């Protein structure tokens, strides 16, 4: 018997971006969207076009570039929102409008101040409007997890009659538990008279740590679309994690009556990209994508795995894209070997010049670092993209002095808009001294909110990858940098963030601007 398809709707670029501090620039959204497309995600929710011009432009840019996934824009049940979403998804090969209106008593009474009859009417009207822009319309009764099921049936029947093709049931506040949420989905599908005309979807938040459990229970009860994010990013405790849902369904095909069309070997790529761009690092013991997810520490486990992998492993690390720190290239590797490994990693170049540029960086790195791993190659591409975006400030040179009992001191030369400038500063540590030296030259007045450093691979010769988050006039901006020297990596990440400040790329919290 052939299995149903489980549609994967990724909302990393919309709900994921609503995590405080996780704002992304248009270019960053495009990079993530390309990675999601390469992973064969069915639908990419690229943003909330009415929230700001930046959000509108990002959704539009993703719609122009992505060809193999449907691109979706979110809209409240309001004409202005729907028109803006319709315009943003217009360039897409396949575009969807996702409109929502709250249906729980508390939201209707306290937030919307609308009667249930008014909500039914507004929901139906919003779908009717959205259908003028696309045939692919999704409706979400917000806070469905705390709504009256009888009322939900009424709203859902009305919006399907107006042409909604996907009905998404959100557990907006993460209040539900699996057996009850599954029963709700089953009940709705059975009781809504026209339920066969739409696909039922779920969108679970993780406030009680149950987002994935609730989503899986819904799938067992008839849901055929799941809304999720890479690394479980999202409002508050996050959304259901894409990698966990997809791998649970794939690994337990004996239990689930459906499967996704995802290329799961792209999961690690996406996870690293999202973690790097947002600065939300993945906890080491996180399922599937955490550094320890496939590590066996105890002697008994190691012995068992060496004798037969299946003794303690239910999935293969390679199937989700772990490269087992394989040595891929070294100092003597040529351009052809480099190009072919990049293609295997699905890292594409827009031109021969770009390939040459990354290859030159590879050679420089190989001079400093004997063994080059896949993770290093990803960081090189990252760095090239980042520097291509950086226009006003460039790092020319950095000298840092640290000695026991002495105050660390940094001497820095930057090229700012074509002019070289030098400064010197002391600090509590080498990174502090370095950031102060940059600030002396740029006078940006930004506040540092987050500084984090991670080793890209194992070993003391590993490159350090630094993420900083800075704030300026309510805008939150992330910056990244990588280098075998972590102080240089820190300077690069700070400069990357400052360049975004200069180019106005950072954004306020997307939903704040839409209230
Ligand atoms: O959590 C939620 O209810 C949402 C809706 C917009 C679907 O994100
Ligand atoms: Zn949500």
Short mmCIF file of C-alpha atoms and ligand atoms in Angstrom, two decimals:
data_model
loop_
_atom_site.label_atom_id
_atom_site.label_comp_id
_atom_site.label_asym_id
_atom_site.label_seq_id
_atom_site.Cartn_x
_atom_site.Cartn_y
_atom_site.Cartn_z
CA UNK A 1 0.00 0.00 0.00
CA UNK A 2 1.47 3.38 -0.95
CA UNK A 3 1.90 5.83 1.88
CA UNK A 4 0.42 9.32 2.14
CA UNK A 5 2.76 12.27 1.78
CA UNK A 6 3.38 14.27 4.92
CA UNK A 7 3.81 17.89 3.83
CA UNK A 8 6.63 19.75 5.56
CA UNK A 9 5.89 23.45 6.13
CA UNK A 10 8.95 25.22 7.46
CA UNK A 11 8.40 28.45 9.39
CA UNK A 12 11.99 29.14 10.48
CA UNK A 13 11.97 32.40 8.51
CA UNK A 14 8.71 33.56 10.10
CA UNK A 15 7.89 32.02 13.50
CA UNK A 16 11.57 31.13 14.00
CA UNK A 17 12.52 34.73 13.41
CA UNK A 18 10.10 35.76 16.15
CA UNK A 19 12.54 34.40 18.76
CA UNK A 20 13.83 37.56 20.43
CA UNK A 21 17.24 38.26 18.89
CA UNK A 22 16.87 35.92 15.93
CA UNK A 23 16.18 38.59 13.33
CA UNK A 24 17.60 37.91 9.88
CA UNK A 25 18.53 40.13 6.98
CA UNK A 26 17.07 39.60 3.52
CA UNK A 27 20.32 37.98 2.32
CA UNK A 28 20.35 35.64 5.31
CA UNK A 29 16.75 34.66 4.66
CA UNK A 30 17.61 33.94 1.04
CA UNK A 31 20.51 31.69 2.10
CA UNK A 32 18.32 29.75 4.50
CA UNK A 33 15.52 29.50 1.93
CA UNK A 34 17.96 28.04 -0.62
CA UNK A 35 19.10 25.45 1.93
CA UNK A 36 15.49 24.54 2.75
CA UNK A 37 14.73 24.19 -0.95
CA UNK A 38 17.77 21.94 -1.41
CA UNK A 39 16.43 19.79 1.47
CA UNK A 40 13.11 19.54 -0.46
CA UNK A 41 10.96 21.29 2.13
CA UNK A 42 7.47 21.54 0.58
CA UNK A 43 6.48 24.98 1.85
CA UNK A 44 8.68 27.81 3.11
CA UNK A 45 6.91 30.45 5.19
CA UNK A 46 9.25 33.33 4.39
CA UNK A 47 7.83 36.05 6.63
CA UNK A 48 5.01 38.37 7.57
CA UNK A 49 4.94 40.93 4.73
CA UNK A 50 2.82 43.56 6.51
CA UNK A 51 5.25 43.67 9.47
CA UNK A 52 7.75 45.95 7.76
CA UNK A 53 9.14 46.86 4.35
CA UNK A 54 12.11 44.63 5.18
CA UNK A 55 9.85 41.65 5.75
CA UNK A 56 7.92 42.36 2.55
CA UNK A 57 11.15 42.59 0.54
CA UNK A 58 12.47 39.37 2.09
CA UNK A 59 9.34 37.37 1.25
CA UNK A 60 9.37 38.80 -2.28
CA UNK A 61 13.06 37.99 -2.75
CA UNK A 62 12.54 34.41 -1.54
CA UNK A 63 9.52 34.11 -3.87
CA UNK A 64 11.68 35.25 -6.79
CA UNK A 65 14.54 32.87 -6.08
CA UNK A 66 12.99 29.64 -4.80
CA UNK A 67 11.65 27.44 -7.57
CA UNK A 68 10.98 23.99 -6.10
CA UNK A 69 9.20 24.84 -2.83
CA UNK A 70 5.98 26.77 -2.33
CA UNK A 71 6.66 30.20 -0.81
CA UNK A 72 4.19 31.43 1.78
CA UNK A 73 3.47 34.82 3.36
CA UNK A 74 1.58 35.28 6.63
CA UNK A 75 -1.34 37.71 6.96
CA UNK A 76 -3.80 38.60 9.69
CA UNK A 77 -7.45 38.38 8.62
CA UNK A 78 -7.29 41.96 7.35
CA UNK A 79 -7.44 43.36 3.85
CA UNK A 80 -4.15 45.33 4.12
CA UNK A 81 -2.26 42.27 5.35
CA UNK A 82 -3.70 40.01 2.68
CA UNK A 83 -2.99 42.46 -0.14
CA UNK A 84 0.60 42.88 1.07
CA UNK A 85 1.10 39.10 1.35
CA UNK A 86 -0.46 38.66 -2.10
CA UNK A 87 1.98 41.17 -3.60
CA UNK A 88 4.98 39.59 -1.83
CA UNK A 89 4.30 36.05 -3.09
CA UNK A 90 3.36 37.16 -6.60
CA UNK A 91 6.74 36.27 -8.20
CA UNK A 92 6.66 32.71 -6.80
CA UNK A 93 6.34 29.64 -9.02
CA UNK A 94 3.95 28.42 -6.37
CA UNK A 95 2.75 30.88 -3.73
CA UNK A 96 0.55 30.52 -0.66
CA UNK A 97 -1.17 33.01 1.65
CA UNK A 98 -1.52 31.92 5.27
CA UNK A 99 -4.16 33.95 7.06
CA UNK A 100 -5.10 33.62 10.73
CA UNK A 101 -7.66 34.79 13.27
CA UNK A 102 -7.96 33.78 16.91
CA UNK A 103 -10.84 31.53 17.98
CA UNK A 104 -10.28 30.91 21.70
CA UNK A 105 -12.64 32.67 24.14
CA UNK A 106 -9.78 34.55 25.80
CA UNK A 107 -8.37 35.83 22.50
CA UNK A 108 -11.77 36.74 21.04
CA UNK A 109 -12.89 38.56 24.20
CA UNK A 110 -9.68 40.16 25.45
CA UNK A 111 -7.57 40.69 22.33
CA UNK A 112 -9.91 40.95 19.37
CA UNK A 113 -13.01 42.16 21.22
CA UNK A 114 -15.09 40.35 18.62
CA UNK A 115 -18.12 38.10 19.05
CA UNK A 116 -17.92 34.49 17.78
CA UNK A 117 -20.27 35.38 14.90
CA UNK A 118 -18.00 38.27 13.89
CA UNK A 119 -14.98 35.94 13.99
CA UNK A 120 -16.67 33.40 11.68
CA UNK A 121 -17.58 36.17 9.26
CA UNK A 122 -14.11 37.79 9.31
CA UNK A 123 -12.36 34.44 8.87
CA UNK A 124 -14.51 33.54 5.86
CA UNK A 125 -14.01 37.00 4.36
CA UNK A 126 -10.23 36.81 4.76
CA UNK A 127 -10.05 33.52 2.88
CA UNK A 128 -12.32 34.91 0.15
CA UNK A 129 -9.93 37.88 -0.22
CA UNK A 130 -6.82 35.70 -0.19
CA UNK A 131 -8.27 33.52 -2.96
CA UNK A 132 -8.16 36.55 -5.23
CA UNK A 133 -4.34 36.33 -5.11
CA UNK A 134 -3.75 32.57 -5.12
CA UNK A 135 -5.61 29.25 -5.15
CA UNK A 136 -3.38 28.04 -2.32
CA UNK A 137 -4.82 29.50 0.88
CA UNK A 138 -4.18 28.31 4.41
CA UNK A 139 -6.30 29.35 7.37
CA UNK A 140 -5.27 29.09 11.04
CA UNK A 141 -7.69 29.50 13.92
CA UNK A 142 -5.09 30.98 16.28
CA UNK A 143 -5.02 29.45 19.77
CA UNK A 144 -7.06 26.50 18.46
CA UNK A 145 -5.56 24.41 21.26
CA UNK A 146 -7.65 26.41 23.77
CA UNK A 147 -10.71 26.90 21.54
CA UNK A 148 -14.10 25.25 21.83
CA UNK A 149 -14.10 22.31 19.35
CA UNK A 150 -17.73 23.01 18.33
CA UNK A 151 -16.82 26.58 17.46
CA UNK A 152 -13.69 25.41 15.63
CA UNK A 153 -15.88 23.13 13.48
CA UNK A 154 -18.06 26.10 12.57
CA UNK A 155 -15.11 28.33 11.60
CA UNK A 156 -13.35 25.59 9.66
CA UNK A 157 -16.45 24.66 7.67
CA UNK A 158 -16.96 28.32 6.76
CA UNK A 159 -13.37 28.90 5.57
CA UNK A 160 -13.29 25.68 3.55
CA UNK A 161 -16.49 26.81 1.86
CA UNK A 162 -14.64 30.01 0.87
CA UNK A 163 -11.79 28.01 -0.66
CA UNK A 164 -9.21 27.40 2.10
CA UNK A 165 -7.15 24.42 0.96
CA UNK A 166 -5.17 23.90 4.18
CA UNK A 167 -6.57 24.12 7.69
CA UNK A 168 -3.82 24.59 10.23
CA UNK A 169 -4.58 23.89 13.89
CA UNK A 170 -2.11 25.81 16.06
CA UNK A 171 -1.38 25.08 19.68
CA UNK A 172 -0.28 28.69 19.93
CA UNK A 173 0.64 28.67 23.61
CA UNK A 174 1.93 25.09 23.83
CA UNK A 175 -0.84 24.06 26.24
CA UNK A 176 -1.91 20.75 24.73
CA UNK A 177 -0.79 17.20 25.54
CA UNK A 178 -0.36 14.51 22.86
CA UNK A 179 -3.35 12.19 23.38
CA UNK A 180 -5.76 15.12 23.70
CA UNK A 181 -4.31 17.09 20.75
CA UNK A 182 -4.44 13.99 18.54
CA UNK A 183 -8.06 13.42 19.56
CA UNK A 184 -8.89 17.05 18.67
CA UNK A 185 -7.50 16.60 15.14
CA UNK A 186 -9.42 13.35 14.64
CA UNK A 187 -12.61 14.95 15.95
CA UNK A 188 -12.31 17.97 13.64
CA UNK A 189 -11.63 15.86 10.56
CA UNK A 190 -14.62 13.62 11.40
CA UNK A 191 -17.07 16.36 12.29
CA UNK A 192 -16.39 19.14 9.77
CA UNK A 193 -18.69 18.18 6.86
CA UNK A 194 -16.35 19.46 4.10
CA UNK A 195 -13.07 18.38 5.77
CA UNK A 196 -12.21 16.19 2.76
CA UNK A 197 -11.69 19.38 0.70
CA UNK A 198 -8.68 20.52 2.75
CA UNK A 199 -5.46 19.20 4.19
CA UNK A 200 -5.28 19.33 7.97
CA UNK A 201 -2.07 20.75 9.39
CA UNK A 202 -0.69 21.35 12.88
CA UNK A 203 1.55 24.03 14.33
CA UNK A 204 2.74 23.29 17.86
CA UNK A 205 4.71 25.41 20.31
CA UNK A 206 7.04 23.93 22.86
CA UNK A 207 6.13 25.64 26.15
CA UNK A 208 5.71 22.27 27.90
CA UNK A 209 8.34 20.52 25.79
CA UNK A 210 5.56 18.70 23.90
CA UNK A 211 5.60 20.35 20.46
CA UNK A 212 7.06 17.34 18.64
CA UNK A 213 4.97 14.83 20.66
CA UNK A 214 1.79 16.78 19.90
CA UNK A 215 2.67 17.03 16.19
CA UNK A 216 3.33 13.28 15.94
CA UNK A 217 0.08 12.48 17.72
CA UNK A 218 -1.73 14.74 15.25
CA UNK A 219 -0.11 12.91 12.32
CA UNK A 220 -1.34 9.59 13.71
CA UNK A 221 -4.81 11.12 13.81
CA UNK A 222 -4.98 12.41 10.25
CA UNK A 223 -2.87 15.59 10.00
CA UNK A 224 -0.92 15.56 6.73
CA UNK A 225 1.01 18.82 7.08
CA UNK A 226 3.35 19.75 9.93
CA UNK A 227 4.57 23.24 10.64
CA UNK A 228 8.00 23.26 12.17
CA UNK A 229 11.35 25.05 12.34
CA UNK A 230 15.01 24.15 12.04
CA UNK A 231 16.50 23.50 15.50
CA UNK A 232 13.03 24.14 17.01
CA UNK A 233 13.58 27.91 16.78
CA UNK A 234 10.50 30.05 17.45
CA UNK A 235 8.48 32.21 19.84
CA UNK A 236 9.26 31.63 23.55
CA UNK A 237 10.25 27.95 23.95
CA UNK A 238 10.13 27.54 20.18
CA UNK A 239 8.20 25.56 17.59
CA UNK A 240 8.22 21.84 16.89
CA UNK A 241 11.62 20.90 15.53
CA UNK A 242 11.64 19.91 11.86
CA UNK A 243 14.51 17.45 12.20
CA UNK A 244 12.90 15.60 15.10
CA UNK A 245 9.50 15.21 13.43
CA UNK A 246 10.96 14.20 10.07
CA UNK A 247 13.36 11.65 11.57
CA UNK A 248 10.73 10.19 13.91
CA UNK A 249 8.42 9.61 10.96
CA UNK A 250 11.23 8.27 8.74
CA UNK A 251 12.70 6.00 11.44
CA UNK A 252 9.34 4.63 12.61
CA UNK A 253 7.74 3.79 9.29
CA UNK A 254 6.19 0.82 11.10
CA UNK A 255 4.11 3.31 13.11
CA UNK A 256 3.39 6.24 10.78
CA UNK A 257 1.09 5.90 7.76
CA UNK A 258 2.94 8.61 5.83
CA UNK A 259 6.42 9.91 4.97
CA UNK A 260 7.98 13.17 3.82
CA UNK A 261 9.89 13.73 0.58
CA UNK A 262 12.74 15.38 2.48
CA UNK A 263 16.40 14.79 1.66
CA UNK A 264 17.39 14.26 5.29
CA UNK A 265 21.12 14.37 4.48
CA UNK A 266 20.69 18.16 4.26
CA UNK A 267 19.50 18.47 7.87
CA UNK A 268 22.90 19.26 9.40
CA UNK A 269 23.62 21.89 6.72
CA UNK A 270 20.38 23.67 7.53
CA UNK A 271 20.88 23.32 11.27
CA UNK A 272 24.36 24.85 11.18
CA UNK A 273 23.33 27.61 8.85
CA UNK A 274 20.38 28.64 11.03
CA UNK A 275 22.40 28.39 14.26
CA UNK A 276 25.20 30.50 12.76
CA UNK A 277 22.95 33.19 11.32
CA UNK A 278 20.71 33.58 14.38
CA UNK A 279 23.34 33.01 17.06
CA UNK A 280 21.05 30.41 18.67
CA UNK A 281 23.48 27.58 19.29
CA UNK A 282 22.20 24.04 19.43
CA UNK A 283 22.48 22.34 22.84
CA UNK A 284 24.92 19.39 22.66
CA UNK A 285 22.31 16.83 23.73
CA UNK A 286 19.64 18.02 21.26
CA UNK A 287 18.15 15.12 19.30
CA UNK A 288 19.44 14.65 15.71
CA UNK A 289 21.53 17.84 15.41
CA UNK A 290 23.22 18.20 18.82
CA UNK A 291 26.98 17.55 18.92
CA UNK A 292 26.42 14.49 21.14
CA UNK A 293 23.42 13.08 19.27
CA UNK A 294 25.51 10.26 17.81
CA UNK A 295 28.41 10.20 20.32
CA UNK A 296 28.86 7.14 22.50
CA UNK A 297 30.75 7.83 25.68
CA UNK A 298 30.26 4.78 27.89
CA UNK A 299 32.53 1.79 27.31
CA UNK A 300 29.61 -0.63 27.10
CA UNK A 301 27.94 1.46 24.39
CA UNK A 302 31.17 1.95 22.43
CA UNK A 303 31.88 -1.76 22.54
CA UNK A 304 28.35 -2.57 21.37
CA UNK A 305 28.43 -0.05 18.50
CA UNK A 306 31.79 -1.35 17.30
CA UNK A 307 30.40 -4.91 17.19
CA UNK A 308 27.13 -3.87 15.56
CA UNK A 309 26.00 -0.29 15.01
CA UNK A 310 22.33 -1.16 15.61
CA UNK A 311 22.99 -2.19 19.24
CA UNK A 312 22.78 1.44 20.34
CA UNK A 313 21.96 3.44 17.19
CA UNK A 314 18.50 3.74 15.66
CA UNK A 315 19.57 6.09 12.85
CA UNK A 316 22.72 6.54 10.80
CA UNK A 317 24.55 9.80 11.45
CA UNK A 318 25.25 10.15 7.70
CA UNK A 319 21.50 10.01 6.96
CA UNK A 320 21.04 13.36 8.68
CA UNK A 321 24.20 14.84 7.21
CA UNK A 322 26.82 14.29 9.90
CA UNK A 323 30.12 13.95 8.10
CA UNK A 324 31.94 12.06 10.95
CA UNK A 325 34.67 14.69 10.81
CA UNK A 326 36.00 13.09 7.68
CA UNK A 327 39.28 14.49 6.42
CA UNK A 328 38.30 15.70 2.99
CA UNK A 329 41.00 17.96 1.66
CA UNK A 330 44.45 19.21 2.54
CA UNK A 331 47.18 21.53 1.44
CA UNK A 332 47.91 19.56 -1.72
CA UNK A 333 44.34 19.20 -2.91
CA UNK A 334 43.71 20.81 -6.27
CA UNK A 335 40.89 22.94 -7.60
CA UNK A 336 39.07 19.97 -9.17
CA UNK A 337 38.96 18.00 -5.89
CA UNK A 338 37.83 21.14 -4.09
CA UNK A 339 35.08 21.83 -6.64
CA UNK A 340 33.80 18.28 -6.55
CA UNK A 341 33.62 18.16 -2.72
CA UNK A 342 31.76 21.48 -2.74
CA UNK A 343 29.26 20.02 -5.20
CA UNK A 344 28.82 16.94 -2.98
CA UNK A 345 28.04 19.31 -0.11
CA UNK A 346 25.50 21.06 -2.38
CA UNK A 347 27.43 24.33 -2.01
CA UNK A 348 26.87 26.11 -5.28
CA UNK A 349 28.69 29.12 -6.69
CA UNK A 350 27.04 31.83 -8.73
CA UNK A 351 30.19 32.34 -10.87
CA UNK A 352 33.70 31.01 -11.57
CA UNK A 353 35.07 34.12 -9.80
CA UNK A 354 33.20 33.16 -6.63
CA UNK A 355 34.57 29.61 -6.85
CA UNK A 356 38.10 30.99 -7.34
CA UNK A 357 37.67 33.32 -4.39
CA UNK A 358 36.63 30.49 -2.03
CA UNK A 359 39.39 28.25 -3.42
CA UNK A 360 41.98 30.95 -2.67
CA UNK A 361 40.67 31.15 0.91
CA UNK A 362 40.83 27.38 1.15
CA UNK A 363 44.52 27.46 0.19
CA UNK A 364 45.25 30.12 2.81
CA UNK A 365 43.45 28.08 5.46
CA UNK A 366 45.23 24.87 4.40
CA UNK A 367 48.55 26.66 4.99
CA UNK A 368 47.53 27.36 8.59
CA UNK A 369 45.55 24.20 9.31
CA UNK A 370 46.72 20.77 8.22
CA UNK A 371 43.39 18.93 8.03
CA UNK A 372 40.41 20.53 6.32
CA UNK A 373 36.99 19.10 7.15
CA UNK A 374 33.55 19.64 5.61
CA UNK A 375 32.75 22.02 8.46
CA UNK A 376 35.74 24.17 7.47
CA UNK A 377 34.51 24.33 3.88
CA UNK A 378 31.08 25.47 5.04
CA UNK A 379 32.70 28.20 7.15
CA UNK A 380 34.76 29.35 4.16
CA UNK A 381 31.68 29.78 2.01
CA UNK A 382 29.97 31.53 4.87
CA UNK A 383 32.85 33.94 5.22
CA UNK A 384 32.94 34.71 1.49
CA UNK A 385 29.21 35.48 1.48
CA UNK A 386 29.54 37.63 4.59
CA UNK A 387 32.43 39.62 3.17
CA UNK A 388 30.63 40.14 -0.12
CA UNK A 389 27.84 41.81 1.92
CA UNK A 390 30.29 43.89 3.96
CA UNK A 391 30.93 47.11 2.20
CA UNK A 392 31.91 49.88 4.56
CA UNK A 393 34.22 48.31 7.19
CA UNK A 394 36.99 45.80 6.48
CA UNK A 395 39.57 44.33 8.84
CA UNK A 396 43.08 45.14 7.64
CA UNK A 397 45.21 44.02 10.60
CA UNK A 398 45.01 43.21 14.27
CA UNK A 399 47.71 42.86 16.90
CA UNK A 400 46.80 41.74 20.40
CA UNK A 401 49.14 41.55 23.40
CA UNK A 402 48.26 39.39 26.41
CA UNK A 403 50.54 38.55 29.27
CA UNK A 404 49.97 37.24 32.80
CA UNK A 405 49.46 40.17 35.14
CA UNK A 406 49.23 42.71 32.28
CA UNK A 407 46.16 44.45 30.82
CA UNK A 408 45.37 43.06 27.33
CA UNK A 409 45.87 45.56 24.55
CA UNK A 410 44.74 45.61 20.91
CA UNK A 411 46.05 47.59 17.95
CA UNK A 412 43.67 47.56 15.07
CA UNK A 413 43.67 48.82 11.48
CA UNK A 414 40.36 49.02 9.68
CA UNK A 415 39.49 50.15 6.19
CA UNK A 416 36.40 52.31 6.57
CA UNK A 417 34.80 53.39 3.29
CA UNK A 418 38.14 53.07 1.50
CA UNK A 419 40.23 54.88 4.11
CA UNK A 420 42.64 53.08 6.47
CA UNK A 421 42.41 54.06 10.14
CA UNK A 422 44.25 52.78 13.19
CA UNK A 423 43.35 52.63 16.88
CA UNK A 424 44.56 51.12 20.12
CA UNK A 425 42.59 50.06 23.19
CA UNK A 426 42.93 48.08 26.42
CA UNK A 427 40.27 45.80 27.82
CA UNK A 428 39.37 43.16 30.40
CA UNK A 429 40.45 40.51 27.95
CA UNK A 430 41.78 40.37 24.36
CA UNK A 431 38.29 40.30 22.83
CA UNK A 432 37.13 43.23 24.96
CA UNK A 433 40.23 45.21 23.95
CA UNK A 434 39.61 44.38 20.32
CA UNK A 435 35.91 45.43 20.39
CA UNK A 436 36.88 48.68 22.13
CA UNK A 437 39.47 49.41 19.44
CA UNK A 438 36.81 48.86 16.76
CA UNK A 439 34.36 51.09 18.60
CA UNK A 440 36.98 53.87 18.84
CA UNK A 441 37.18 53.90 15.06
CA UNK A 442 33.51 53.52 14.27
CA UNK A 443 31.69 55.31 17.13
CA UNK A 444 28.54 53.27 16.58
CA UNK A 445 27.34 53.30 20.21
CA UNK A 446 25.95 49.77 19.89
CA UNK A 447 25.35 47.51 22.91
CA UNK A 448 26.67 43.96 22.88
CA UNK A 449 23.91 41.50 23.81
CA UNK A 450 25.56 38.18 23.08
CA UNK A 451 29.04 36.85 22.44
CA UNK A 452 29.52 33.16 21.77
CA UNK A 453 32.39 31.11 20.43
CA UNK A 454 32.32 27.53 19.15
CA UNK A 455 34.97 25.24 17.76
CA UNK A 456 33.94 24.28 14.20
CA UNK A 457 35.66 20.88 14.38
CA UNK A 458 37.58 19.02 17.06
CA UNK A 459 41.22 19.63 18.02
CA UNK A 460 43.09 22.74 19.07
CA UNK A 461 43.80 23.61 15.43
CA UNK A 462 40.06 23.95 14.84
CA UNK A 463 38.65 27.20 13.50
CA UNK A 464 36.67 29.17 16.06
CA UNK A 465 33.28 30.42 14.94
CA UNK A 466 32.11 33.53 16.77
CA UNK A 467 28.61 34.98 16.86
CA UNK A 468 27.83 38.38 18.32
CA UNK A 469 24.46 40.03 18.79
CA UNK A 470 24.35 43.80 19.08
CA UNK A 471 21.55 46.25 19.64
CA UNK A 472 21.17 49.77 18.31
CA UNK A 473 18.03 51.93 18.65
CA UNK A 474 15.80 48.88 19.14
CA UNK A 475 17.29 46.98 16.21
CA UNK A 476 18.94 43.66 16.96
CA UNK A 477 21.68 42.47 14.62
CA UNK A 478 23.72 39.27 14.57
CA UNK A 479 27.25 38.99 13.20
CA UNK A 480 29.48 36.01 12.45
CA UNK A 481 33.15 35.36 11.86
CA UNK A 482 35.46 32.35 11.69
CA UNK A 483 39.22 31.97 11.94
CA UNK A 484 41.82 29.65 13.45
CA UNK A 485 42.56 32.59 15.79
CA UNK A 486 39.47 33.24 17.92
CA UNK A 487 40.35 36.87 18.60
CA UNK A 488 40.44 37.52 14.84
CA UNK A 489 37.18 35.53 14.48
CA UNK A 490 35.69 37.79 17.17
CA UNK A 491 36.80 40.95 15.36
CA UNK A 492 35.36 39.62 12.09
CA UNK A 493 31.99 38.84 13.71
CA UNK A 494 31.79 42.29 15.33
CA UNK A 495 32.69 43.99 12.05
CA UNK A 496 30.09 41.87 10.24
CA UNK A 497 27.40 43.05 12.68
CA UNK A 498 28.53 46.70 12.40
CA UNK A 499 28.37 46.53 8.61
CA UNK A 500 24.78 45.42 8.94
CA UNK A 501 24.10 48.38 11.24
CA UNK A 502 25.57 50.70 8.59
CA UNK A 503 23.45 49.15 5.85
CA UNK A 504 20.28 49.28 7.98
CA UNK A 505 19.96 45.54 7.56
CA UNK A 506 18.94 44.62 11.10
CA UNK A 507 15.29 44.70 12.02
CA UNK A 508 12.97 45.11 14.93
CA UNK A 509 10.98 42.12 16.15
CA UNK A 510 8.75 41.38 13.13
CA UNK A 511 5.41 41.14 14.91
CA UNK A 512 6.06 44.20 17.08
CA UNK A 513 5.85 46.43 14.07
CA UNK A 514 2.56 44.86 12.95
CA UNK A 515 0.54 45.23 16.18
O1 LIG B 1 1.43 30.06 16.92
C1 LIG B 1 0.55 30.47 16.14
O2 LIG B 1 -0.64 30.41 16.40
C2 LIG B 1 1.00 31.06 14.90
C3 LIG B 1 -0.07 31.34 13.88
C4 LIG B 1 0.20 32.54 13.09
C5 LIG B 1 -0.25 30.10 13.03
O3 LIG B 1 2.17 31.24 14.67
ZN1 LIG B 2 3.41 30.00 16.07
#
